[in-house]
XYZ file of C-alpha atoms in Angstrom:
530
model
C -0.205 0.225 -0.010
C 2.890 2.149 0.747
C 4.359 1.744 -2.735
C 1.078 2.891 -4.514
C -0.140 5.816 -2.285
C 3.256 7.314 -1.235
C 4.778 8.146 2.273
C 1.400 7.304 4.046
C -0.319 4.175 3.604
C -3.891 5.118 2.851
C -5.063 1.576 1.774
C -5.605 -0.057 5.366
C -6.531 -3.787 5.533
C -10.062 -3.359 5.504
C -9.967 -1.293 2.120
C -7.744 -4.135 0.597
C -9.987 -6.413 1.666
C -12.572 -4.545 -0.226
C -10.530 -4.285 -3.221
C -9.945 -7.985 -3.399
C -13.544 -8.826 -2.954
C -14.603 -6.511 -5.580
C -11.843 -8.087 -7.863
C -13.316 -11.423 -7.447
C -16.827 -10.130 -8.027
C -15.690 -8.363 -11.144
C -13.427 -11.304 -12.303
C -16.586 -13.675 -11.875
C -18.895 -11.727 -13.801
C -16.300 -10.947 -16.784
C -15.111 -14.502 -17.007
C -18.280 -16.256 -17.071
C -19.083 -17.795 -20.342
C -16.709 -15.632 -22.386
C -17.419 -17.521 -25.499
C -20.880 -17.646 -25.752
C -21.621 -13.963 -27.372
C -21.094 -14.088 -31.131
C -18.053 -12.198 -32.527
C -18.604 -8.392 -33.063
C -17.617 -7.161 -36.580
C -14.996 -4.872 -34.652
C -13.718 -7.787 -32.573
C -13.293 -9.614 -35.751
C -11.357 -6.943 -37.419
C -9.099 -6.462 -34.356
C -8.762 -10.437 -34.070
C -7.604 -10.839 -37.743
C -4.994 -7.969 -37.319
C -3.786 -9.264 -34.222
C -3.609 -12.760 -36.064
C -1.279 -11.009 -38.888
C 0.929 -9.758 -35.954
C 1.066 -13.078 -34.488
C 1.737 -14.938 -37.847
C 4.113 -12.470 -39.452
C 5.514 -10.594 -36.225
C 4.712 -7.270 -38.226
C 2.181 -4.470 -37.552
C 1.841 -1.426 -39.259
C -0.451 1.302 -38.340
C -3.234 2.324 -40.753
C -3.991 5.900 -40.479
C -7.277 5.395 -42.482
C -9.201 2.600 -40.649
C -9.085 0.733 -37.469
C -7.059 2.221 -34.280
C -3.967 2.271 -32.433
C -1.392 -0.644 -31.872
C -1.896 -1.091 -28.159
C -4.265 -3.761 -28.135
C -2.534 -5.776 -30.499
C 0.609 -5.724 -28.953
C -0.974 -6.386 -25.717
C -2.371 -9.555 -27.044
C 0.822 -10.364 -28.628
C 2.395 -10.312 -24.980
C -0.419 -12.213 -23.433
C -0.038 -15.050 -25.865
C 3.630 -15.215 -25.511
C 3.244 -15.387 -21.801
C 0.673 -17.912 -21.972
C 2.200 -19.956 -24.975
C -0.696 -19.332 -27.591
C -1.041 -22.196 -30.205
C -1.494 -21.609 -34.012
C -3.743 -18.457 -34.893
C -6.325 -20.810 -36.287
C -6.506 -22.646 -32.979
C -7.284 -19.413 -31.187
C -10.579 -19.417 -28.828
C -12.761 -16.059 -28.627
C -11.890 -16.398 -24.845
C -8.237 -15.825 -25.790
C -9.097 -12.768 -27.183
C -11.475 -11.365 -24.733
C -9.184 -12.207 -21.781
C -7.109 -9.397 -22.696
C -9.829 -6.761 -22.245
C -11.175 -8.670 -19.023
C -7.438 -8.076 -17.643
C -7.600 -4.230 -18.327
C -10.969 -4.241 -17.115
C -10.031 -5.673 -13.728
C -6.711 -3.698 -13.708
C -8.615 -0.663 -13.058
C -9.682 -2.081 -9.547
C -5.896 -2.695 -9.213
C -5.416 1.023 -9.970
C -7.257 2.391 -7.410
C -4.724 2.708 -4.634
C -2.949 5.332 -6.764
C -5.867 7.780 -5.953
C -7.019 6.383 -2.803
C -5.917 9.343 -0.731
C -7.823 11.476 -3.293
C -11.213 9.172 -3.136
C -10.867 8.527 0.715
C -10.660 5.127 1.955
C -14.580 4.770 1.658
C -14.690 6.235 -1.464
C -11.984 3.796 -2.692
C -13.825 0.889 -1.576
C -17.192 1.696 -3.088
C -15.637 2.859 -6.331
C -13.772 -0.533 -6.679
C -17.042 -2.091 -6.163
C -19.096 -0.005 -8.659
C -16.483 -0.502 -11.108
C -16.806 -4.342 -10.739
C -20.465 -4.304 -11.171
C -21.385 -1.498 -13.367
C -22.977 -3.282 -16.413
C -21.448 -1.160 -18.679
C -17.980 -1.891 -17.581
C -18.513 -5.451 -17.319
C -20.205 -5.879 -20.768
C -17.384 -3.827 -22.476
C -14.748 -5.470 -20.541
C -15.727 -8.733 -22.233
C -15.650 -6.962 -25.771
C -12.133 -7.167 -27.877
C -12.082 -3.709 -28.739
C -9.803 -0.722 -27.684
C -11.869 1.229 -25.462
C -11.248 -0.591 -22.116
C -7.714 -0.214 -22.858
C -8.151 3.576 -23.275
C -9.953 4.058 -19.978
C -7.453 1.785 -18.146
C -4.599 4.242 -19.683
C -6.569 7.296 -18.476
C -6.723 5.908 -14.987
C -2.891 4.925 -15.070
C -2.335 8.931 -16.550
C -4.640 10.189 -13.678
C -2.911 8.047 -10.828
C 0.624 8.924 -11.813
C -0.342 12.616 -11.986
C -2.068 12.577 -8.876
C 0.610 10.694 -7.072
C 3.166 13.058 -8.553
C 1.265 16.319 -7.343
C 1.420 15.000 -3.975
C 4.806 13.294 -3.542
C 6.693 15.101 -6.454
C 8.819 11.904 -7.245
C 10.232 11.523 -10.743
C 8.776 7.980 -10.889
C 5.384 9.057 -10.848
C 6.043 11.629 -13.411
C 7.198 8.892 -15.826
C 4.155 6.671 -14.599
C 1.819 9.581 -15.971
C 3.729 9.704 -19.213
C 3.467 6.193 -19.990
C -0.130 6.433 -19.374
C -0.376 9.657 -21.747
C 1.400 7.535 -24.229
C -0.947 4.520 -23.841
C -3.579 6.700 -24.351
C -2.368 8.244 -27.648
C -1.233 4.687 -29.038
C -4.784 3.260 -27.825
C -7.248 5.175 -29.928
C -7.389 8.586 -31.443
C -10.341 9.823 -29.076
C -7.647 10.249 -26.342
C -7.520 13.909 -27.690
C -10.750 14.382 -26.367
C -10.084 13.009 -22.773
C -6.901 15.472 -22.726
C -9.388 18.287 -23.817
C -11.606 17.339 -21.206
C -8.673 17.317 -18.439
C -7.271 20.604 -19.629
C -10.409 22.057 -19.330
C -10.845 20.447 -15.704
C -7.507 21.256 -14.586
C -7.936 25.052 -15.523
C -11.373 25.646 -13.970
C -10.120 23.800 -10.966
C -7.445 25.855 -10.389
C -9.301 29.130 -11.173
C -11.680 27.941 -8.468
C -8.994 27.366 -5.745
C -7.657 30.996 -6.654
C -10.774 32.895 -7.155
C -13.515 31.254 -5.213
C -12.120 29.193 -2.440
C -8.616 29.863 -1.993
C -8.596 27.690 1.399
C -9.086 24.595 -0.913
C -5.602 25.004 -2.582
C -3.017 22.188 -1.964
C -0.813 23.601 1.132
C 2.903 23.810 1.080
C 3.081 21.834 -2.471
C 6.732 21.512 -3.702
C 7.311 23.562 -6.678
C 7.184 21.588 -9.986
C 10.421 19.983 -11.207
C 11.453 20.764 -14.688
C 13.494 17.531 -14.920
C 10.721 15.457 -13.514
C 8.306 17.153 -16.254
C 10.990 16.290 -18.957
C 11.316 12.717 -17.785
C 7.341 12.467 -17.854
C 7.289 13.902 -21.349
C 10.095 11.560 -22.470
C 8.121 8.610 -21.094
C 5.377 9.664 -23.294
C 7.613 10.451 -26.281
C 9.379 6.888 -26.025
C 5.909 5.025 -25.636
C 4.318 6.490 -28.854
C 7.227 6.287 -30.870
C 7.982 2.648 -29.857
C 4.237 1.644 -30.420
C 3.658 3.615 -33.764
C 6.900 2.797 -35.464
C 5.966 -0.964 -34.402
C 9.263 -1.101 -32.547
C 11.228 1.106 -35.112
C 10.096 -0.842 -38.068
C 7.789 1.891 -39.314
C 9.340 5.138 -39.600
C 6.247 6.733 -40.936
C 4.099 5.553 -38.072
C 4.272 8.436 -36.085
C 3.291 10.765 -38.702
C 0.472 8.560 -39.616
C -0.750 8.963 -36.217
C -1.323 12.600 -37.027
C -2.491 12.319 -40.343
C -5.445 9.940 -39.376
C -7.356 12.995 -38.238
C -8.167 13.866 -41.816
C -10.171 10.610 -42.715
C -11.468 10.314 -39.266
C -12.911 13.999 -39.125
C -14.628 13.269 -42.407
C -16.195 10.412 -41.318
C -17.530 12.005 -38.029
C -18.884 14.762 -40.038
C -20.534 12.697 -43.011
C -23.506 10.824 -43.399
C -23.063 7.600 -41.253
C -25.559 5.031 -39.404
C -23.546 6.030 -36.329
C -25.035 9.524 -36.130
C -27.365 9.659 -32.952
C -29.063 12.380 -30.577
C -27.225 14.083 -27.799
C -29.182 11.558 -25.269
C -28.083 8.578 -26.842
C -25.583 7.636 -24.063
C -27.616 8.715 -21.202
C -30.763 6.597 -22.679
C -28.792 3.853 -22.319
C -27.155 4.244 -18.936
C -29.975 5.692 -17.019
C -33.236 4.184 -18.430
C -33.606 1.467 -21.147
C -36.757 -0.404 -21.257
C -36.851 -2.708 -24.080
C -40.641 -3.806 -23.278
C -40.452 -7.707 -23.344
C -37.198 -7.659 -21.329
C -35.606 -6.339 -18.028
C -35.435 -2.699 -17.770
C -31.491 -1.457 -17.471
C -30.759 1.385 -15.351
C -27.460 2.655 -13.754
C -29.140 5.269 -12.246
C -27.499 4.507 -8.750
C -24.317 5.403 -10.155
C -25.402 8.693 -11.433
C -27.020 9.756 -8.044
C -24.176 8.776 -6.109
C -21.830 10.811 -8.567
C -23.642 14.080 -8.274
C -23.617 13.683 -4.432
C -19.845 13.077 -4.689
C -19.438 15.977 -7.075
C -21.563 18.202 -4.892
C -19.325 17.561 -1.682
C -16.435 18.130 -3.790
C -17.278 21.880 -4.425
C -18.988 21.910 -0.722
C -16.235 20.268 0.912
C -18.164 18.796 3.635
C -18.458 15.307 4.837
C -15.730 14.397 2.747
C -13.551 12.922 5.497
C -10.285 11.907 4.045
C -11.273 12.496 0.570
C -9.296 15.415 -1.333
C -11.485 18.308 -2.593
C -9.123 19.060 -5.361
C -9.122 15.435 -6.860
C -12.973 15.190 -6.466
C -13.690 18.727 -8.238
C -11.261 17.567 -11.134
C -13.100 14.310 -11.557
C -16.459 16.204 -11.472
C -15.275 18.897 -14.121
C -13.589 16.361 -15.974
C -16.686 13.880 -16.059
C -19.032 16.662 -17.053
C -16.751 18.070 -20.113
C -15.898 14.489 -21.432
C -19.733 13.670 -21.257
C -20.491 16.995 -23.148
C -18.137 16.630 -25.964
C -19.182 13.118 -26.801
C -23.018 14.097 -26.618
C -22.093 17.115 -28.876
C -20.319 15.012 -31.286
C -22.915 13.125 -33.742
C -21.031 10.190 -34.328
C -21.953 7.849 -31.450
C -20.974 4.326 -30.630
C -22.173 2.998 -27.160
C -18.634 1.898 -25.914
C -17.435 5.582 -26.154
C -19.424 6.228 -23.034
C -16.729 4.258 -20.851
C -14.376 7.518 -20.569
C -16.639 9.538 -18.769
C -18.704 6.864 -17.226
C -15.463 5.643 -14.954
C -14.740 8.858 -13.513
C -18.546 9.100 -12.729
C -18.186 5.868 -10.945
C -15.076 6.974 -9.148
C -17.102 10.193 -8.056
C -20.028 7.952 -7.131
C -17.615 6.084 -4.777
C -16.908 9.454 -2.951
C -20.875 10.078 -3.042
C -21.491 6.854 -1.212
C -18.826 7.659 1.539
C -20.185 11.104 1.964
C -23.781 9.693 2.338
C -22.871 7.391 4.939
C -20.569 9.830 7.051
C -23.653 12.174 7.055
C -26.104 9.893 8.402
C -26.691 9.704 12.130
C -27.422 7.546 14.269
C -25.694 4.046 13.420
C -28.618 2.206 13.045
C -29.757 4.575 9.866
C -26.270 4.408 8.469
C -26.293 0.759 8.815
C -29.757 0.671 6.635
C -28.810 3.159 4.010
C -25.358 1.107 3.704
C -27.701 -2.149 3.256
C -29.405 -0.442 0.758
C -26.433 0.915 -1.387
C -25.436 -2.803 -1.184
C -28.755 -4.092 -2.456
C -28.358 -1.738 -5.200
C -24.972 -2.502 -5.830
C -26.168 -6.090 -6.161
C -28.635 -4.950 -8.610
C -25.982 -3.815 -10.935
C -24.406 -7.038 -10.640
C -27.565 -8.706 -11.587
C -27.985 -6.423 -14.667
C -24.479 -7.178 -15.693
C -25.254 -10.915 -15.652
C -28.314 -10.147 -17.626
C -26.475 -7.917 -20.161
C -23.267 -10.035 -20.410
C -24.764 -13.359 -20.570
C -28.623 -13.889 -20.964
C -28.967 -10.853 -23.385
C -25.599 -11.106 -24.604
C -26.361 -10.311 -28.394
C -30.212 -9.349 -27.942
C -31.258 -5.727 -29.074
C -33.132 -5.801 -25.661
C -29.790 -5.216 -24.241
C -28.647 -1.095 -23.997
C -25.008 -2.121 -24.774
C -25.721 -4.108 -27.698
C -25.013 -2.443 -31.055
C -25.168 -3.547 -34.689
C -24.207 -7.028 -33.165
C -23.610 -10.285 -34.905
C -26.764 -12.705 -34.759
C -26.454 -15.699 -33.399
C -27.391 -17.120 -36.849
C -23.626 -16.729 -37.944
C -22.538 -19.775 -35.713
C -25.108 -21.926 -37.516
C -23.616 -20.600 -41.001
C -20.077 -21.411 -39.741
C -21.121 -24.710 -38.288
C -22.754 -25.898 -41.630
C -19.544 -24.761 -43.695
C -17.551 -26.795 -41.540
C -19.791 -29.554 -41.980
C -19.607 -29.178 -45.881
C -15.740 -29.042 -45.754
C -15.689 -32.343 -44.085
C -17.953 -33.895 -47.203
C -16.012 -32.291 -49.962
C -12.689 -34.030 -50.986
C -10.772 -31.298 -50.431
C -11.398 -30.408 -47.061
C -10.532 -26.941 -45.936
C -9.161 -26.321 -49.261
C -12.555 -26.279 -50.699
C -13.224 -22.847 -52.420
C -15.566 -20.667 -51.034
C -16.507 -17.315 -52.636
C -17.973 -14.744 -50.222
C -20.064 -11.477 -51.768
C -21.398 -8.855 -50.287
C -21.511 -4.809 -50.806
C -19.110 -2.429 -48.776
C -17.324 -5.711 -47.258
C -20.622 -6.290 -45.140
C -19.579 -9.856 -44.358
C -17.655 -9.606 -41.323
C -16.994 -11.293 -38.913
C -16.957 -13.976 -41.326
C -13.016 -13.546 -42.093
C -12.200 -14.631 -38.843
C -14.515 -17.449 -38.886
C -13.461 -18.695 -42.115
C -9.725 -18.000 -41.393
C -8.439 -21.857 -41.271
C -10.102 -22.315 -44.872
C -6.983 -21.771 -47.588
C -9.262 -20.816 -50.372
C -11.828 -18.248 -49.805
C -12.363 -15.268 -52.162
C -13.809 -11.864 -50.903
C -15.876 -9.767 -53.234
C -17.814 -6.419 -53.160
C -19.948 -7.049 -56.291
C -20.934 -10.148 -57.996
C -17.757 -11.546 -60.005
C -18.170 -12.379 -63.466
C -17.781 -16.330 -62.430
C -19.572 -16.410 -59.150
C -19.746 -20.069 -58.877
C -17.803 -22.178 -56.390
C -18.369 -25.493 -54.278
C -19.966 -22.958 -51.359
C -21.273 -19.396 -52.043
C -22.104 -17.028 -49.329
C -23.863 -13.786 -50.798
C -25.506 -10.779 -49.576
C -29.188 -11.284 -49.762
C -30.028 -7.864 -51.241
C -28.035 -8.960 -54.339
C -30.896 -11.009 -55.226
C -28.511 -13.155 -57.328
C -30.633 -16.275 -57.888
C -27.774 -18.440 -58.592
C -29.826 -21.589 -58.196
C -31.246 -20.821 -61.452
C -29.116 -23.009 -63.500
C -29.809 -25.778 -61.368
C -26.093 -26.838 -60.708
C -26.406 -25.052 -57.121
C -28.911 -24.863 -54.409
C -29.881 -22.032 -52.046
C -30.040 -23.803 -48.948
C -29.992 -21.616 -46.096
C -30.690 -18.139 -45.301
C -29.025 -16.611 -42.405
C -29.150 -13.173 -40.298
C -25.708 -11.679 -40.179
C -27.117 -8.699 -37.929
C -30.158 -6.916 -37.811
C -31.536 -6.476 -41.233
C -28.747 -7.681 -43.028
C -29.035 -11.243 -44.282
C -26.702 -13.925 -46.337
C -27.751 -16.783 -48.840
C -25.805 -19.937 -48.659
C -25.383 -21.744 -52.179
C -24.163 -25.160 -52.353
C -23.007 -27.309 -55.266
C -25.551 -29.683 -55.877
C -23.517 -32.906 -55.614
C -21.728 -31.473 -52.505
C -25.153 -30.905 -50.800
C -26.180 -34.733 -51.764
C -22.879 -35.758 -50.275
C -23.490 -33.543 -47.096
C -27.323 -34.482 -46.562
C -25.846 -38.546 -46.636
C -22.943 -37.449 -44.284
C -25.291 -35.496 -41.947
C -28.935 -37.210 -42.035
C -31.680 -35.441 -40.163
C -32.857 -36.885 -36.910
C -35.791 -38.853 -37.018
C -38.959 -37.501 -36.083
C -40.417 -37.636 -32.765
C -43.437 -40.415 -32.889
């Protein structure tokens, strides 16, 4: 605890036990049935890029598509440590374990800011991080967002520790966190902008509104320490964007990327949504034929914690400077994301995580204000019941409704029907003389066939087209239903199945007539019940 929190150990045995309990609860929710949910398009793209790095040892940052290299190199390191098999034998759990570890890692980073949140605030923040449905659901998603939030907390923790202790090591930790943010996802600039706004406003508050709230006897900033932090940031950025010094254009590409991304954000897109998009999912999402989802408890506690940061009452050992910074940062980042028309639901994690930290403070404030002891115990029991309800929602979202549109965090998700399609193709290959060298042709406009490239990665002869090729025929063909191809009219092939790829997107499966007869002989239908 002293190593994390500086000269004074702020994490006592009870807080440490609370962190361990939260870690266990969070692990249970994040690891349960990790492969049950079908692979989302974005997960499949990331998995294929990881496979290229794993198979060839080379990665080149693409400024026009995808995101930064952190996810891929983190997965490569995890694979080496766990002695991963051939890429074709990777399981979904292997990929998703990486983001699960980063999601749990945010609980382990809390001691860095424990003297800012207070002991009670730290314990409650750990519990709410572990049980938040959004945090649980996207920890199980093989995308960049959880790594971005982890890196942001690392940067915050390092900066806070340096502000408190003025030790060069903490400046380096903050620099590493900032570098990892930049190397993870282009939207890091939004977090930096919100942090700059919050810091400036917090300093102005201390100077012009409440000078008594300013930190006392803080040692002056050391330029060499700041240089060390900037150096750490630069090293991380250069190493990762140059792909360990094999791609000199990488750092420049990390700047060039904003031209296509800005065009995409401002253009026509199915991802344009109203300002309330995130809050509708977080605060009250009632699908009608399923359980309503709400993380309103976290918002209520966060508002109380934020108010206490400015009021400076009942904070206990929590530091009002950090609490106010978190409040201003959360509001600023939520406003930025809400005002940008281009929205995907996982982007809410950035501001929702700091809202959870504030909620931890708010829970501590609430329990500290209450008298007598019996009332305090009763409210604590109610808060634990609310936390348990969050955990129940997390289970419903992550397991029961993992790919269901009645889940607020499901977004353009792959249908479970794709698993049936892939299983059929696997059986067809076993009935074909060439096995997995069987020719497969896949045709869908705008490459709208993902995540099939991941699922068909073990097949050696697969062709991919955006438009119908001159010769579309093959033993197995998968075509977008919207093409209206009617390739069975020559009677050499049959359209044997209609599969939902994702909501309102369907695929047709065509199979060569002779292969289909062999398949039926090898896989006779079960006898009808008497």
